[in-house]
Amino acid sequence: MITDQRMATGGAPPSLGLLIDKANLLVQTIATPSLVQLVLRVALAVPFWRSGILKWGGFLRLNDTAVTLFSDEFMLHLPGGPYHFPAPTVMAFLSGSGEIMFPILLVLGLGTRFAGLGLLFMTLIVELTVPDGWPIHLTWAAMALALMAYGPGHISLDHLICRARSHAR
């Protein structure tokens, strides 16, 4: 369309470089770093939240299935193993707690780097438990590492707290 208008008025068609620059500007306008960081936070939070919510039968009360999984089903695939999880009730409680707390922190953008570190650690444990799931676990690890490296972005409570602290000084 732009080429037709220029040719109709006798102008030269726009150069390929100009079109690429305009396309890059459009992509950068749509995919702002803060929007990308927000999407990363939500995308990483969802699978852990969904798993964590299934482990609870009420406030601070694990359901029987969660404990059974850690005592009978889940195994750590380490050299010389697989091995049963030590203290399965404690492991189920810690897992369920982390899978609820870290996603909440991520979605709010509060303690984002800490929550990313927690979910990275959980991802490593999940990988040792379900080694065939490495493609999705690698994706989770990449998202956690990106959030740890680049932070939560401007659409977060972390950012608001930092701004409020800098204004108070």
PDB file of N, CA and C in Angstrom, residues 105-163:
ATOM      1  N   LEU A 105       3.196 -14.605  44.886  1.00  0.00           N
ATOM      2  CA  LEU A 105       4.214 -13.553  44.865  1.00  0.00           C
ATOM      3  C   LEU A 105       4.545 -13.129  43.438  1.00  0.00           C
ATOM      4  N   LEU A 106       4.635 -14.099  42.532  1.00  0.00           N
ATOM      5  CA  LEU A 106       4.955 -13.771  41.133  1.00  0.00           C
ATOM      6  C   LEU A 106       3.871 -12.916  40.489  1.00  0.00           C
ATOM      7  N   VAL A 107       2.623 -13.317  40.662  1.00  0.00           N
ATOM      8  CA  VAL A 107       1.535 -12.566  40.019  1.00  0.00           C
ATOM      9  C   VAL A 107       1.478 -11.141  40.564  1.00  0.00           C
ATOM     10  N   LEU A 108       1.700 -10.983  41.855  1.00  0.00           N
ATOM     11  CA  LEU A 108       1.709  -9.646  42.446  1.00  0.00           C
ATOM     12  C   LEU A 108       2.978  -8.872  42.090  1.00  0.00           C
ATOM     13  N   GLY A 109       4.018  -9.592  41.717  1.00  0.00           N
ATOM     14  CA  GLY A 109       5.293  -8.933  41.460  1.00  0.00           C
ATOM     15  C   GLY A 109       5.934  -8.492  42.760  1.00  0.00           C
ATOM     16  N   LEU A 110       5.824  -9.315  43.789  1.00  0.00           N
ATOM     17  CA  LEU A 110       6.348  -9.002  45.115  1.00  0.00           C
ATOM     18  C   LEU A 110       7.409 -10.045  45.475  1.00  0.00           C
ATOM     19  N   GLY A 111       8.622  -9.599  45.702  1.00  0.00           N
ATOM     20  CA  GLY A 111       9.704 -10.550  45.952  1.00  0.00           C
ATOM     21  C   GLY A 111       9.925 -11.453  44.755  1.00  0.00           C
ATOM     22  N   THR A 112       9.845 -10.865  43.579  1.00  0.00           N
ATOM     23  CA  THR A 112       9.839 -11.630  42.331  1.00  0.00           C
ATOM     24  C   THR A 112      11.095 -12.473  42.144  1.00  0.00           C
ATOM     25  N   ARG A 113      12.238 -11.881  42.392  1.00  0.00           N
ATOM     26  CA  ARG A 113      13.484 -12.647  42.198  1.00  0.00           C
ATOM     27  C   ARG A 113      13.561 -13.807  43.180  1.00  0.00           C
ATOM     28  N   PHE A 114      13.139 -13.593  44.410  1.00  0.00           N
ATOM     29  CA  PHE A 114      13.101 -14.663  45.413  1.00  0.00           C
ATOM     30  C   PHE A 114      12.114 -15.754  44.986  1.00  0.00           C
ATOM     31  N   ALA A 115      10.921 -15.362  44.529  1.00  0.00           N
ATOM     32  CA  ALA A 115       9.924 -16.338  44.083  1.00  0.00           C
ATOM     33  C   ALA A 115      10.436 -17.113  42.873  1.00  0.00           C
ATOM     34  N   GLY A 116      11.120 -16.420  41.959  1.00  0.00           N
ATOM     35  CA  GLY A 116      11.717 -17.101  40.808  1.00  0.00           C
ATOM     36  C   GLY A 116      12.759 -18.118  41.231  1.00  0.00           C
ATOM     37  N   LEU A 117      13.575 -17.765  42.222  1.00  0.00           N
ATOM     38  CA  LEU A 117      14.569 -18.698  42.737  1.00  0.00           C
ATOM     39  C   LEU A 117      13.895 -19.919  43.368  1.00  0.00           C
ATOM     40  N   GLY A 118      12.819 -19.678  44.135  1.00  0.00           N
ATOM     41  CA  GLY A 118      12.088 -20.781  44.745  1.00  0.00           C
ATOM     42  C   GLY A 118      11.507 -21.722  43.705  1.00  0.00           C
ATOM     43  N   LEU A 119      10.923 -21.166  42.645  1.00  0.00           N
ATOM     44  CA  LEU A 119      10.336 -22.006  41.604  1.00  0.00           C
ATOM     45  C   LEU A 119      11.409 -22.675  40.750  1.00  0.00           C
ATOM     46  N   LEU A 120      12.569 -22.050  40.604  1.00  0.00           N
ATOM     47  CA  LEU A 120      13.676 -22.709  39.908  1.00  0.00           C
ATOM     48  C   LEU A 120      14.119 -23.933  40.705  1.00  0.00           C
ATOM     49  N   PHE A 121      14.243 -23.785  42.016  1.00  0.00           N
ATOM     50  CA  PHE A 121      14.614 -24.914  42.862  1.00  0.00           C
ATOM     51  C   PHE A 121      13.554 -26.012  42.786  1.00  0.00           C
ATOM     52  N   MET A 122      12.288 -25.623  42.836  1.00  0.00           N
ATOM     53  CA  MET A 122      11.215 -26.616  42.730  1.00  0.00           C
ATOM     54  C   MET A 122      11.251 -27.313  41.372  1.00  0.00           C
ATOM     55  N   THR A 123      11.566 -26.563  40.316  1.00  0.00           N
ATOM     56  CA  THR A 123      11.672 -27.149  38.979  1.00  0.00           C
ATOM     57  C   THR A 123      12.772 -28.204  38.947  1.00  0.00           C
ATOM     58  N   LEU A 124      13.872 -27.944  39.605  1.00  0.00           N
ATOM     59  CA  LEU A 124      14.958 -28.926  39.644  1.00  0.00           C
ATOM     60  C   LEU A 124      14.512 -30.200  40.357  1.00  0.00           C
ATOM     61  N   ILE A 125      13.760 -30.055  41.443  1.00  0.00           N
ATOM     62  CA  ILE A 125      13.249 -31.221  42.169  1.00  0.00           C
ATOM     63  C   ILE A 125      12.236 -31.975  41.306  1.00  0.00           C
ATOM     64  N   VAL A 126      11.371 -31.231  40.618  1.00  0.00           N
ATOM     65  CA  VAL A 126      10.391 -31.869  39.726  1.00  0.00           C
ATOM     66  C   VAL A 126      11.120 -32.632  38.625  1.00  0.00           C
ATOM     67  N   GLU A 127      12.188 -32.056  38.091  1.00  0.00           N
ATOM     68  CA  GLU A 127      12.957 -32.731  37.039  1.00  0.00           C
ATOM     69  C   GLU A 127      13.574 -34.022  37.562  1.00  0.00           C
ATOM     70  N   LEU A 128      14.045 -34.011  38.805  1.00  0.00           N
ATOM     71  CA  LEU A 128      14.596 -35.237  39.394  1.00  0.00           C
ATOM     72  C   LEU A 128      13.509 -36.274  39.658  1.00  0.00           C
ATOM     73  N   THR A 129      12.269 -35.811  39.815  1.00  0.00           N
ATOM     74  CA  THR A 129      11.145 -36.708  40.075  1.00  0.00           C
ATOM     75  C   THR A 129      10.542 -37.240  38.783  1.00  0.00           C
ATOM     76  N   VAL A 130      10.438 -36.379  37.768  1.00  0.00           N
ATOM     77  CA  VAL A 130       9.833 -36.748  36.482  1.00  0.00           C
ATOM     78  C   VAL A 130      10.834 -36.395  35.376  1.00  0.00           C
ATOM     79  N   PRO A 131      11.875 -37.207  35.203  1.00  0.00           N
ATOM     80  CA  PRO A 131      12.929 -36.844  34.245  1.00  0.00           C
ATOM     81  C   PRO A 131      12.467 -36.768  32.794  1.00  0.00           C
ATOM     82  N   ASP A 132      11.402 -37.456  32.448  1.00  0.00           N
ATOM     83  CA  ASP A 132      10.924 -37.394  31.054  1.00  0.00           C
ATOM     84  C   ASP A 132      10.237 -36.071  30.729  1.00  0.00           C
ATOM     85  N   GLY A 133       9.966 -35.255  31.723  1.00  0.00           N
ATOM     86  CA  GLY A 133       9.297 -33.978  31.486  1.00  0.00           C
ATOM     87  C   GLY A 133      10.252 -32.837  31.224  1.00  0.00           C
ATOM     88  N   TRP A 134      11.498 -33.151  30.869  1.00  0.00           N
ATOM     89  CA  TRP A 134      12.514 -32.108  30.728  1.00  0.00           C
ATOM     90  C   TRP A 134      12.163 -30.986  29.755  1.00  0.00           C
ATOM     91  N   PRO A 135      11.412 -31.231  28.655  1.00  0.00           N
ATOM     92  CA  PRO A 135      11.135 -30.081  27.772  1.00  0.00           C
ATOM     93  C   PRO A 135      10.334 -28.977  28.470  1.00  0.00           C
ATOM     94  N   ILE A 136       9.328 -29.347  29.229  1.00  0.00           N
ATOM     95  CA  ILE A 136       8.547 -28.316  29.923  1.00  0.00           C
ATOM     96  C   ILE A 136       9.324 -27.774  31.116  1.00  0.00           C
ATOM     97  N   HIS A 137      10.095 -28.621  31.783  1.00  0.00           N
ATOM     98  CA  HIS A 137      10.880 -28.171  32.930  1.00  0.00           C
ATOM     99  C   HIS A 137      11.943 -27.165  32.493  1.00  0.00           C
ATOM    100  N   LEU A 138      12.513 -27.394  31.315  1.00  0.00           N
ATOM    101  CA  LEU A 138      13.491 -26.448  30.773  1.00  0.00           C
ATOM    102  C   LEU A 138      12.840 -25.085  30.524  1.00  0.00           C
ATOM    103  N   THR A 139      11.610 -25.098  30.048  1.00  0.00           N
ATOM    104  CA  THR A 139      10.874 -23.852  29.822  1.00  0.00           C
ATOM    105  C   THR A 139      10.633 -23.128  31.142  1.00  0.00           C
ATOM    106  N   TRP A 140      10.198 -23.873  32.176  1.00  0.00           N
ATOM    107  CA  TRP A 140       9.994 -23.260  33.492  1.00  0.00           C
ATOM    108  C   TRP A 140      11.298 -22.672  34.021  1.00  0.00           C
ATOM    109  N   ALA A 141      12.388 -23.416  33.872  1.00  0.00           N
ATOM    110  CA  ALA A 141      13.684 -22.934  34.358  1.00  0.00           C
ATOM    111  C   ALA A 141      14.093 -21.655  33.633  1.00  0.00           C
ATOM    112  N   ALA A 142      13.875 -21.606  32.327  1.00  0.00           N
ATOM    113  CA  ALA A 142      14.221 -20.411  31.550  1.00  0.00           C
ATOM    114  C   ALA A 142      13.401 -19.204  32.013  1.00  0.00           C
ATOM    115  N   MET A 143      12.104 -19.410  32.260  1.00  0.00           N
ATOM    116  CA  MET A 143      11.270 -18.302  32.734  1.00  0.00           C
ATOM    117  C   MET A 143      11.727 -17.833  34.111  1.00  0.00           C
ATOM    118  N   ALA A 144      12.018 -18.775  35.012  1.00  0.00           N
ATOM    119  CA  ALA A 144      12.473 -18.414  36.356  1.00  0.00           C
ATOM    120  C   ALA A 144      13.797 -17.652  36.284  1.00  0.00           C
ATOM    121  N   LEU A 145      14.719 -18.133  35.469  1.00  0.00           N
ATOM    122  CA  LEU A 145      16.013 -17.456  35.335  1.00  0.00           C
ATOM    123  C   LEU A 145      15.861 -16.050  34.746  1.00  0.00           C
ATOM    124  N   ALA A 146      14.969 -15.890  33.769  1.00  0.00           N
ATOM    125  CA  ALA A 146      14.733 -14.565  33.190  1.00  0.00           C
ATOM    126  C   ALA A 146      14.195 -13.607  34.247  1.00  0.00           C
ATOM    127  N   LEU A 147      13.262 -14.079  35.068  1.00  0.00           N
ATOM    128  CA  LEU A 147      12.710 -13.215  36.118  1.00  0.00           C
ATOM    129  C   LEU A 147      13.757 -12.902  37.182  1.00  0.00           C
ATOM    130  N   MET A 148      14.605 -13.868  37.488  1.00  0.00           N
ATOM    131  CA  MET A 148      15.669 -13.622  38.460  1.00  0.00           C
ATOM    132  C   MET A 148      16.675 -12.610  37.906  1.00  0.00           C
ATOM    133  N   ALA A 149      16.963 -12.686  36.621  1.00  0.00           N
ATOM    134  CA  ALA A 149      17.958 -11.809  36.011  1.00  0.00           C
ATOM    135  C   ALA A 149      17.424 -10.398  35.759  1.00  0.00           C
ATOM    136  N   TYR A 150      16.196 -10.295  35.260  1.00  0.00           N
ATOM    137  CA  TYR A 150      15.676  -9.001  34.808  1.00  0.00           C
ATOM    138  C   TYR A 150      14.634  -8.398  35.739  1.00  0.00           C
ATOM    139  N   GLY A 151      14.179  -9.140  36.730  1.00  0.00           N
ATOM    140  CA  GLY A 151      13.231  -8.609  37.691  1.00  0.00           C
ATOM    141  C   GLY A 151      11.805  -8.619  37.166  1.00  0.00           C
ATOM    142  N   PRO A 152      10.909  -8.013  37.935  1.00  0.00           N
ATOM    143  CA  PRO A 152       9.477  -8.106  37.648  1.00  0.00           C
ATOM    144  C   PRO A 152       8.964  -7.110  36.619  1.00  0.00           C
ATOM    145  N   GLY A 153       9.709  -6.056  36.339  1.00  0.00           N
ATOM    146  CA  GLY A 153       9.226  -5.021  35.432  1.00  0.00           C
ATOM    147  C   GLY A 153       8.443  -3.951  36.177  1.00  0.00           C
ATOM    148  N   HIS A 154       7.947  -2.979  35.429  1.00  0.00           N
ATOM    149  CA  HIS A 154       7.255  -1.830  36.017  1.00  0.00           C
ATOM    150  C   HIS A 154       5.855  -2.154  36.513  1.00  0.00           C
ATOM    151  N   ILE A 155       5.254  -3.224  35.993  1.00  0.00           N
ATOM    152  CA  ILE A 155       3.897  -3.600  36.397  1.00  0.00           C
ATOM    153  C   ILE A 155       4.014  -4.591  37.554  1.00  0.00           C
ATOM    154  N   SER A 156       4.440  -4.082  38.723  1.00  0.00           N
ATOM    155  CA  SER A 156       4.675  -4.971  39.865  1.00  0.00           C
ATOM    156  C   SER A 156       4.679  -4.175  41.162  1.00  0.00           C
ATOM    157  N   LEU A 157       4.422  -4.885  42.254  1.00  0.00           N
ATOM    158  CA  LEU A 157       4.530  -4.255  43.566  1.00  0.00           C
ATOM    159  C   LEU A 157       5.986  -3.962  43.910  1.00  0.00           C
ATOM    160  N   ASP A 158       6.896  -4.804  43.466  1.00  0.00           N
ATOM    161  CA  ASP A 158       8.323  -4.540  43.694  1.00  0.00           C
ATOM    162  C   ASP A 158       8.704  -3.168  43.154  1.00  0.00           C
ATOM    163  N   HIS A 159       8.257  -2.860  41.949  1.00  0.00           N
ATOM    164  CA  HIS A 159       8.574  -1.573  41.327  1.00  0.00           C
ATOM    165  C   HIS A 159       7.945  -0.428  42.105  1.00  0.00           C
ATOM    166  N   LEU A 160       6.685  -0.591  42.503  1.00  0.00           N
ATOM    167  CA  LEU A 160       6.020   0.464  43.278  1.00  0.00           C
ATOM    168  C   LEU A 160       6.719   0.713  44.610  1.00  0.00           C
ATOM    169  N   ILE A 161       7.136  -0.355  45.273  1.00  0.00           N
ATOM    170  CA  ILE A 161       7.833  -0.218  46.553  1.00  0.00           C
ATOM    171  C   ILE A 161       9.173   0.488  46.362  1.00  0.00           C
ATOM    172  N   CYS A 162       9.907   0.128  45.325  1.00  0.00           N
ATOM    173  CA  CYS A 162      11.185   0.779  45.044  1.00  0.00           C
ATOM    174  C   CYS A 162      11.003   2.264  44.742  1.00  0.00           C
ATOM    175  N   ARG A 163       9.959   2.587  43.976  1.00  0.00           N
ATOM    176  CA  ARG A 163       9.672   4.001  43.676  1.00  0.00           C
ATOM    177  C   ARG A 163       9.306   4.769  44.926  1.00  0.00           C
TER     178      ARG A 163
END
